[in-house]
Coordinates of C-alpha atoms in Angstrom, one line a residue:
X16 CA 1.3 5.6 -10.3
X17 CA 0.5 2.8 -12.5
X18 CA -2.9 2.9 -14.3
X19 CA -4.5 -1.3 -13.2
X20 CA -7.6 -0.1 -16.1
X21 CA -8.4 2.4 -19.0
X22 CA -11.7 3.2 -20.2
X23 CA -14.2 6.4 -19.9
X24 CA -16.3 8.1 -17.8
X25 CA -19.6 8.2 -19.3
X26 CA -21.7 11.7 -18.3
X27 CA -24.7 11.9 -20.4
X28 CA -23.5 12.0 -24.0
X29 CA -20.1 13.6 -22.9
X30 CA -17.3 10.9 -23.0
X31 CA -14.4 11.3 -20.6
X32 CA -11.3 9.1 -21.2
X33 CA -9.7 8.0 -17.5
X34 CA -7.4 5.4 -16.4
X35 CA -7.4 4.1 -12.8
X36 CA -5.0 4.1 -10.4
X37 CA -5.7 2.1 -6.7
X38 CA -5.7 4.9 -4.3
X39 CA -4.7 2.4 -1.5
X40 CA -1.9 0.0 -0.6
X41 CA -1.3 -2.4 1.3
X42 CA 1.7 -2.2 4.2
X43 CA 1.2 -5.3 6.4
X44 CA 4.5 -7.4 6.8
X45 CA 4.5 -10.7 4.6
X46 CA 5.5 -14.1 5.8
X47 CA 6.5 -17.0 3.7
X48 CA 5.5 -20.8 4.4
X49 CA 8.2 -23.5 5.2
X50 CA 9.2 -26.5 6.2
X51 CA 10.0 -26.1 9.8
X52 CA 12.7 -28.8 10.1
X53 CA 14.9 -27.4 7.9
X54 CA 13.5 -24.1 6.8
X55 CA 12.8 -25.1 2.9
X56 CA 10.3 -22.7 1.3
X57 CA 6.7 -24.6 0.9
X58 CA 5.7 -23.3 -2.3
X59 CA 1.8 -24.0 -4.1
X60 CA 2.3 -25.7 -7.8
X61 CA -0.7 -25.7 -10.1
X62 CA -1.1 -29.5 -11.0
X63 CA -3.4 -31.1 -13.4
X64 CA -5.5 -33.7 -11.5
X65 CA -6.1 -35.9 -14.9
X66 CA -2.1 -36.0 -16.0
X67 CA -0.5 -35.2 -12.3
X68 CA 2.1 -32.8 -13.9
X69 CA 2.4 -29.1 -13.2
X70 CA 0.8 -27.1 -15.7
X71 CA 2.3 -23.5 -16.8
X72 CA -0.2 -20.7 -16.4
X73 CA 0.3 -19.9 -20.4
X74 CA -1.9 -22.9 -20.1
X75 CA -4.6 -22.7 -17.8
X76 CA -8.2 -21.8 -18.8
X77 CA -11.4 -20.9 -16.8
X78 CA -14.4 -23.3 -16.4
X79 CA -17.9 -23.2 -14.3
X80 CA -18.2 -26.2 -12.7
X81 CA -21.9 -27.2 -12.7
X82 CA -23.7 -29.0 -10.0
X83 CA -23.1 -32.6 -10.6
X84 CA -19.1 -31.9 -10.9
X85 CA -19.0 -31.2 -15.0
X86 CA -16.5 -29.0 -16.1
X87 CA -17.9 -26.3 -18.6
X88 CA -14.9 -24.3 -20.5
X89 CA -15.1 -20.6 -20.7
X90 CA -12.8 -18.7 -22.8
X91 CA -11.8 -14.9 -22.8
X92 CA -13.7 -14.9 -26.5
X93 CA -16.9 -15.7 -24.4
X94 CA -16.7 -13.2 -21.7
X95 CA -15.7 -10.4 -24.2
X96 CA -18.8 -11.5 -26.4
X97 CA -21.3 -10.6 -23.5
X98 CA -23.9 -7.9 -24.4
X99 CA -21.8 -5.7 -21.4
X100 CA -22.2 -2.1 -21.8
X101 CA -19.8 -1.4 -19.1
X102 CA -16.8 -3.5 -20.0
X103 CA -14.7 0.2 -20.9
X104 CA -17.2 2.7 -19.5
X105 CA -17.7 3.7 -15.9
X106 CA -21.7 4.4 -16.5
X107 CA -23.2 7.3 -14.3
X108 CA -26.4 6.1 -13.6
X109 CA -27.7 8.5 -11.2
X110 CA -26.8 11.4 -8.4
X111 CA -27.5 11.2 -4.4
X112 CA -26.8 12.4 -1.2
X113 CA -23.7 10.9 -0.1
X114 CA -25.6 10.3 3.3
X115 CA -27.8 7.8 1.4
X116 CA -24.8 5.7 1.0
X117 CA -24.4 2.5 4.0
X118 CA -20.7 2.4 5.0
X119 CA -21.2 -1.2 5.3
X120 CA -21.0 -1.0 0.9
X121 CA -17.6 0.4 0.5
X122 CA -15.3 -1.2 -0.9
X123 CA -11.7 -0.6 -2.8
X124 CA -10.7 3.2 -3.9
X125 CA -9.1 4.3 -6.7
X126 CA -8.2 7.3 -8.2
X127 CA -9.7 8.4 -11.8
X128 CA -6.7 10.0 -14.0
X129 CA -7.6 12.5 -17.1
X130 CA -6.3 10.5 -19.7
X131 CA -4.6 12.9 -22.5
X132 CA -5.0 16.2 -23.2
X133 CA -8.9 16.3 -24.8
X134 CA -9.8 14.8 -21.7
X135 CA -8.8 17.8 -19.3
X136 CA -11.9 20.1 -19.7
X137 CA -14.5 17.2 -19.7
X138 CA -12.8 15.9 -16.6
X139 CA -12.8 19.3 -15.2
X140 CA -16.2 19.6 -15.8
X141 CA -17.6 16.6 -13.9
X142 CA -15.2 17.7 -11.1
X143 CA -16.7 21.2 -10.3
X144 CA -20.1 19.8 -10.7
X145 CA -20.2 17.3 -8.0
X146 CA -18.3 20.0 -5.8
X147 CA -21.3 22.4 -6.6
X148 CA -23.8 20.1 -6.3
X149 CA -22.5 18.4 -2.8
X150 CA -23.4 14.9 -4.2
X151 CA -22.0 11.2 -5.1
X152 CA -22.2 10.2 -8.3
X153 CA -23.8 6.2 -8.5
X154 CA -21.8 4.2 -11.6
X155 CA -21.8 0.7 -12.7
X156 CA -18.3 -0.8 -14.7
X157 CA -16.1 -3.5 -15.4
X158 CA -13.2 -5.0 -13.7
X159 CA -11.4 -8.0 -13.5
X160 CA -14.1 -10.1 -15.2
X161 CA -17.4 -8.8 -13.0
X162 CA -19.6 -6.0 -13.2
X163 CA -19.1 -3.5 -10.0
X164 CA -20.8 -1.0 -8.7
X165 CA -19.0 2.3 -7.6
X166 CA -19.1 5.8 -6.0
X167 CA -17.9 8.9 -7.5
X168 CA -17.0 11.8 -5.0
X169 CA -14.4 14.8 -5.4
X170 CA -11.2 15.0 -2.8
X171 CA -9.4 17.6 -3.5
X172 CA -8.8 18.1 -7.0
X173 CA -9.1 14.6 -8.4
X174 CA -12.3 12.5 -8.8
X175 CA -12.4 9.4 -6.8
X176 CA -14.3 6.3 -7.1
X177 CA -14.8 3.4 -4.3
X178 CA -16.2 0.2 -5.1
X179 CA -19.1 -0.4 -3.7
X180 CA -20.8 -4.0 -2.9
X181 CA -24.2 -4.6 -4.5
X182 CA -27.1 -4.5 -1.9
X183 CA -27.8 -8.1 -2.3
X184 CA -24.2 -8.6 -0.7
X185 CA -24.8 -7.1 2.7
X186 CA -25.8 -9.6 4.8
X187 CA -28.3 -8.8 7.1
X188 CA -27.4 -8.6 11.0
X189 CA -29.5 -11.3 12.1
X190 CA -28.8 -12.5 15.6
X191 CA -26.2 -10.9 16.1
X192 CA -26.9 -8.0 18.4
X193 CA -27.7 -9.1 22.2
X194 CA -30.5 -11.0 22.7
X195 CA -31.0 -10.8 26.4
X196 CA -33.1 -7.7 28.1
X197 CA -30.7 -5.3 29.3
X198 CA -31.7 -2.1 31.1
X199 CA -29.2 0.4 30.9
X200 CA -28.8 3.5 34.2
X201 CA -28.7 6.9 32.9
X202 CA -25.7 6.7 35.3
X203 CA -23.9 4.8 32.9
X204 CA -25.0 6.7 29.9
X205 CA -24.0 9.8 31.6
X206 CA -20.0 8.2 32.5
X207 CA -20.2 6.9 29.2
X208 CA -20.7 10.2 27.5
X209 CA -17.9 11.8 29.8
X210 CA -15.6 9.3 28.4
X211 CA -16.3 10.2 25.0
X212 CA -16.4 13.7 25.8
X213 CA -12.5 13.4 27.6
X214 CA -11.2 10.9 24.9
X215 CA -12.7 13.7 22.1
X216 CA -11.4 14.0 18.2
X217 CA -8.4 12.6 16.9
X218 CA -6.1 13.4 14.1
X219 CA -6.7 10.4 11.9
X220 CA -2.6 11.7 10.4
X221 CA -1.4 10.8 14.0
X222 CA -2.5 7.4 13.8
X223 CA -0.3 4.1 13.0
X224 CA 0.2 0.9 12.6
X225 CA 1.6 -0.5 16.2
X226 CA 1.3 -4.0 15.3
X227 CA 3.1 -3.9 12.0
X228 CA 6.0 -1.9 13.4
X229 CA 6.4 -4.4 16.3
X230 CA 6.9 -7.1 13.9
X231 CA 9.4 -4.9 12.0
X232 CA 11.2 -4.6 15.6
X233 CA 11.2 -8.4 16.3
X234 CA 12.5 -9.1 12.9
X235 CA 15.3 -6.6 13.0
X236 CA 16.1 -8.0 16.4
X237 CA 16.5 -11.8 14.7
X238 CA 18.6 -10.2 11.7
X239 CA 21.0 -8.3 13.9
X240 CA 21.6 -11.4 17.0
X241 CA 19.1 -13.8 16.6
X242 CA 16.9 -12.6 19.7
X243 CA 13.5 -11.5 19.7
X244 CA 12.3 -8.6 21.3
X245 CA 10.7 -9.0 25.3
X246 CA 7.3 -9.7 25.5
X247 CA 5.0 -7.1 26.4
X248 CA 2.9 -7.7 29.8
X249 CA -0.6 -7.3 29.4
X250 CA -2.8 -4.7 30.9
X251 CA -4.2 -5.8 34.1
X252 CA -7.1 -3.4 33.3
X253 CA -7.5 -5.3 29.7
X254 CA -6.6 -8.7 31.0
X255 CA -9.5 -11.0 31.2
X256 CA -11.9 -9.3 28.8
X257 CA -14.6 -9.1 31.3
X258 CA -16.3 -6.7 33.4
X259 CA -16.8 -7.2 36.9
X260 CA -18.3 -3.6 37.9
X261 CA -19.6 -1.3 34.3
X262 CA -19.7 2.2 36.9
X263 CA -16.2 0.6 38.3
X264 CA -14.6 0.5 34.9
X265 CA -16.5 3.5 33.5
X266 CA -15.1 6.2 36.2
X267 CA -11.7 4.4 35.6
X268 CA -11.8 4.4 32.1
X269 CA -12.8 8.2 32.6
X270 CA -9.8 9.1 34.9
X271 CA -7.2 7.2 32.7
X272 CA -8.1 9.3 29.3
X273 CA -7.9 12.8 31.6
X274 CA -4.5 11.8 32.5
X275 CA -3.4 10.1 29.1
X276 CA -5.1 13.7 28.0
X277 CA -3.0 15.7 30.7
X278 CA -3.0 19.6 29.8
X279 CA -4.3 18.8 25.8
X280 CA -7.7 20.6 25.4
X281 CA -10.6 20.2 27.4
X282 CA -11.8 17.2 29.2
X283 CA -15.1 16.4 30.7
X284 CA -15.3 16.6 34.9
X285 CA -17.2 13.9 36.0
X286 CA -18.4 13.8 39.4
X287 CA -17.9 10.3 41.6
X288 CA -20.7 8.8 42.2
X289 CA -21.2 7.5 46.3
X290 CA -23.0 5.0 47.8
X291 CA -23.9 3.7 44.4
X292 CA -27.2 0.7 44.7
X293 CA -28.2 -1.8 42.3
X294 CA -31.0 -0.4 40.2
X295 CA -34.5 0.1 41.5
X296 CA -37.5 -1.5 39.8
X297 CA -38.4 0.6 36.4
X298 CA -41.6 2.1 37.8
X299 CA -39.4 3.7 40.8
X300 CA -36.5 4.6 39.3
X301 CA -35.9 8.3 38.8
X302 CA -32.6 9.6 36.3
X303 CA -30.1 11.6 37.1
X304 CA -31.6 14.4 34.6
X305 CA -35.2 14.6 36.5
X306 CA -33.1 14.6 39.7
X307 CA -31.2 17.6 38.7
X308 CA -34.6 19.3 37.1
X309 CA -36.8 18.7 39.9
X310 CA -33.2 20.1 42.5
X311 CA -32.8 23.9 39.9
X312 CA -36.9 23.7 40.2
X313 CA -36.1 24.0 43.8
X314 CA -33.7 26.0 43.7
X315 CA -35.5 28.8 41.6
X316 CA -38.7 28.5 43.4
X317 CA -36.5 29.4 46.7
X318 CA -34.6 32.3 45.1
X319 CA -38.1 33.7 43.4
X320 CA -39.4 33.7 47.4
X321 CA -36.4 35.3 48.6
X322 CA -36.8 37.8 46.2
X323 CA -40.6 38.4 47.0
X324 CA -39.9 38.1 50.8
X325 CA -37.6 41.6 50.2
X326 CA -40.1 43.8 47.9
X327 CA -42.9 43.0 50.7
X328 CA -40.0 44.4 53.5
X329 CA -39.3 47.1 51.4
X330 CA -42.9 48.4 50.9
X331 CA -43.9 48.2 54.5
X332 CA -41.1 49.8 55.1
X333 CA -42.1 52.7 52.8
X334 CA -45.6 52.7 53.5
X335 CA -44.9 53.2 57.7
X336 CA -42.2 55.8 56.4
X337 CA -45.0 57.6 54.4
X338 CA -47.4 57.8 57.5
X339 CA -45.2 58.8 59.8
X340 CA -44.2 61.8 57.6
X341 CA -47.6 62.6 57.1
X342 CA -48.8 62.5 60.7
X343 CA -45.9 65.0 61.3
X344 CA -47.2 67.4 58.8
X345 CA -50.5 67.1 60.5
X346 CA -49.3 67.7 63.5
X347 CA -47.7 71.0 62.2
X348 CA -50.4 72.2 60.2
X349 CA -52.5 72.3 63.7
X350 CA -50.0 74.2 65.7
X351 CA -49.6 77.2 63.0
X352 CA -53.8 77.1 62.7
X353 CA -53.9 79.2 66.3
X354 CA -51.1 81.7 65.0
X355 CA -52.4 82.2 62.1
X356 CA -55.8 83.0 63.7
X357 CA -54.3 85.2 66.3
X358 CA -52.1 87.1 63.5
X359 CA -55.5 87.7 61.5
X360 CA -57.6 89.4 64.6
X361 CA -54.5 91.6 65.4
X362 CA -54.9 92.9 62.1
X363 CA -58.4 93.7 61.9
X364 CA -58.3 95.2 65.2
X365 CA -55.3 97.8 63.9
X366 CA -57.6 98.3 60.9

């Protein structure tokens, strides 16, 4: 892969030479612009506004234009003059959690390449420690005439860095998230959870680009006879973009991913709900959870009085057992009392 910038990898005092390589490309299908009544390509000329000629780009410049519309020349000799530490390094600044970095920050990847031989154990070296330590490493550097800031993290074997935008770029979600009062069931939650549960993980390998190969279809179908490929028919579930009934379109959604899912893994049962009402006020309304507490509450408090209902039976049981047993022995014991008598005066008498 072709190195886009070389530089270093500044760790402390230890240098590391690197080049960078974009770890990403790009495979969307291109169009051209033309002229649709006979097909000639539209192409964009660089023209000078003061001469009206086209200028070559061996003789373009770069300028700031200032606020009343002055044009102020900047040359290369200027920008390489700056007091701009990071113009060939890629500056560690710092090490964090990876979880302290907002998604919403990333930006381009690329790949960081030893560059040379020296630069093999240093490289190495930087490598193992951010695998031991489990941490990002924060840099600032250079490219294409701006300071950046980036992330360095290990994948596999090579170091990585994405681009990350400065924190004064992330605009901040005003207004955007739904400004009406809306009370959600635990109903809903609960179907919405199943349907997460039955749509589960996904192998991110298995994954394409539908759109781009569609185009790629249609095109091949112009090349080959000049007609394009039948038009799909939307999904009557999808068509419209609204929702008429949420529970309706939940339990759908729900019984469309088992069967999409057929035998693969485990999906979540959900249960269909009957006789569903609008929702009652929010001092009233009871969830589904406290339901099913309150109903195994129930339950146990039922089994734990079966259960006691049995050991009371039992031990009457035992007790009229034990009495009965005893008032038989009594009952014996005061027969063989005469005998006994009789047996000891016939011996005394014999005496």
């Amino acid at each position: 892969m072709r190195s886009i910038w070389n530089g270093a990898i500044s760790f402390g005092l230890v240098s590391i030479p690197i080049k960078l390589v974009n770890a990403t490309e790009n495979h969307s299908v291109s169009f051209r612009q033309i002229h649709e009544a006979d097909g000639g390509r539209i192409r964009y000329r660089k023209v000078c506004e003061l001469e009206e000629k086209e200028v070559a780009n061996a003789e373009i410049g770069k300028a700031y234009e200032d606020a009343d519309g002055a044009m102020i020349p900047i040359t290369d000799e200027d920008l390489a003059s700056l007091p701009l530490p990071t113009a060939k390094t890629i500056e560690i600044v710092a090490f964090v959690p990876s979880s302290e970095i907002d998604p919403l920050q990333m930006d381009a990847a690329y790949y960081l390449s030893a560059n040379g031989v020296p630069a093999a154990k240093p490289y190495t070296l930087l490598r193992e420690a951010l695998k031991r330590s489990d941490k990002v490493a924060i840099a600032k550097f250079a490219l294409r005439g701006r300071e950046r800031l980036g992330m360095l993290r290990v994948v596999d074997d090579v170091i990585t860095m994405h681009g990350l935008l400065w924190p004064d770029e992330i605009r901040a979600p005003e207004s955007v998230a739904p400004q009406a009062e809306v009370t959600v069931r635990e109903a809903e939650l609960d179907l919405a959870d199943a349907l997460m549960d039955t749509l589960g993980e996904v192998d991110i390998e298995s994954l394409h680009d539908d759109y781009r190969e569609a185009v790629e279809a249609m095109i091949a179908a112009k090349v080959e006879g000049g007609v394009t490929a039948p038009e799909a028919e939307p999904s009557a579930e999808r068509a419209g973009g609204k929702v008429i009934d949420l529970m309706a379109a939940l339990e759908s959604s729900v019984r469309a991913a088992q069967e999409a899912r057929g035998g693969k893994g485990e999906v979540a049962e959900v249960t269909p709900i009957k006789g569903r009402r609008e929702p009652k006020p929010s001092g009233t309304r009871k969830s589904t959870s406290q339901a099913a507490k309150k109903t195994a509450a129930k339950k146990t408090a039922a089994t734990s009085t079966a259960k006691t209902a049995r050991k009371t039976a039992t031990a009457e049981s035992t007790a009229k057992t034990a009495k009965k047993t005893a008032s038989k022995k009594t009952a014996s014991k005061k027969e063989s009392e005469p005998a006994a008598k009789k047996t000891a005066s016939r011996r005394r008498s014999s005496a």
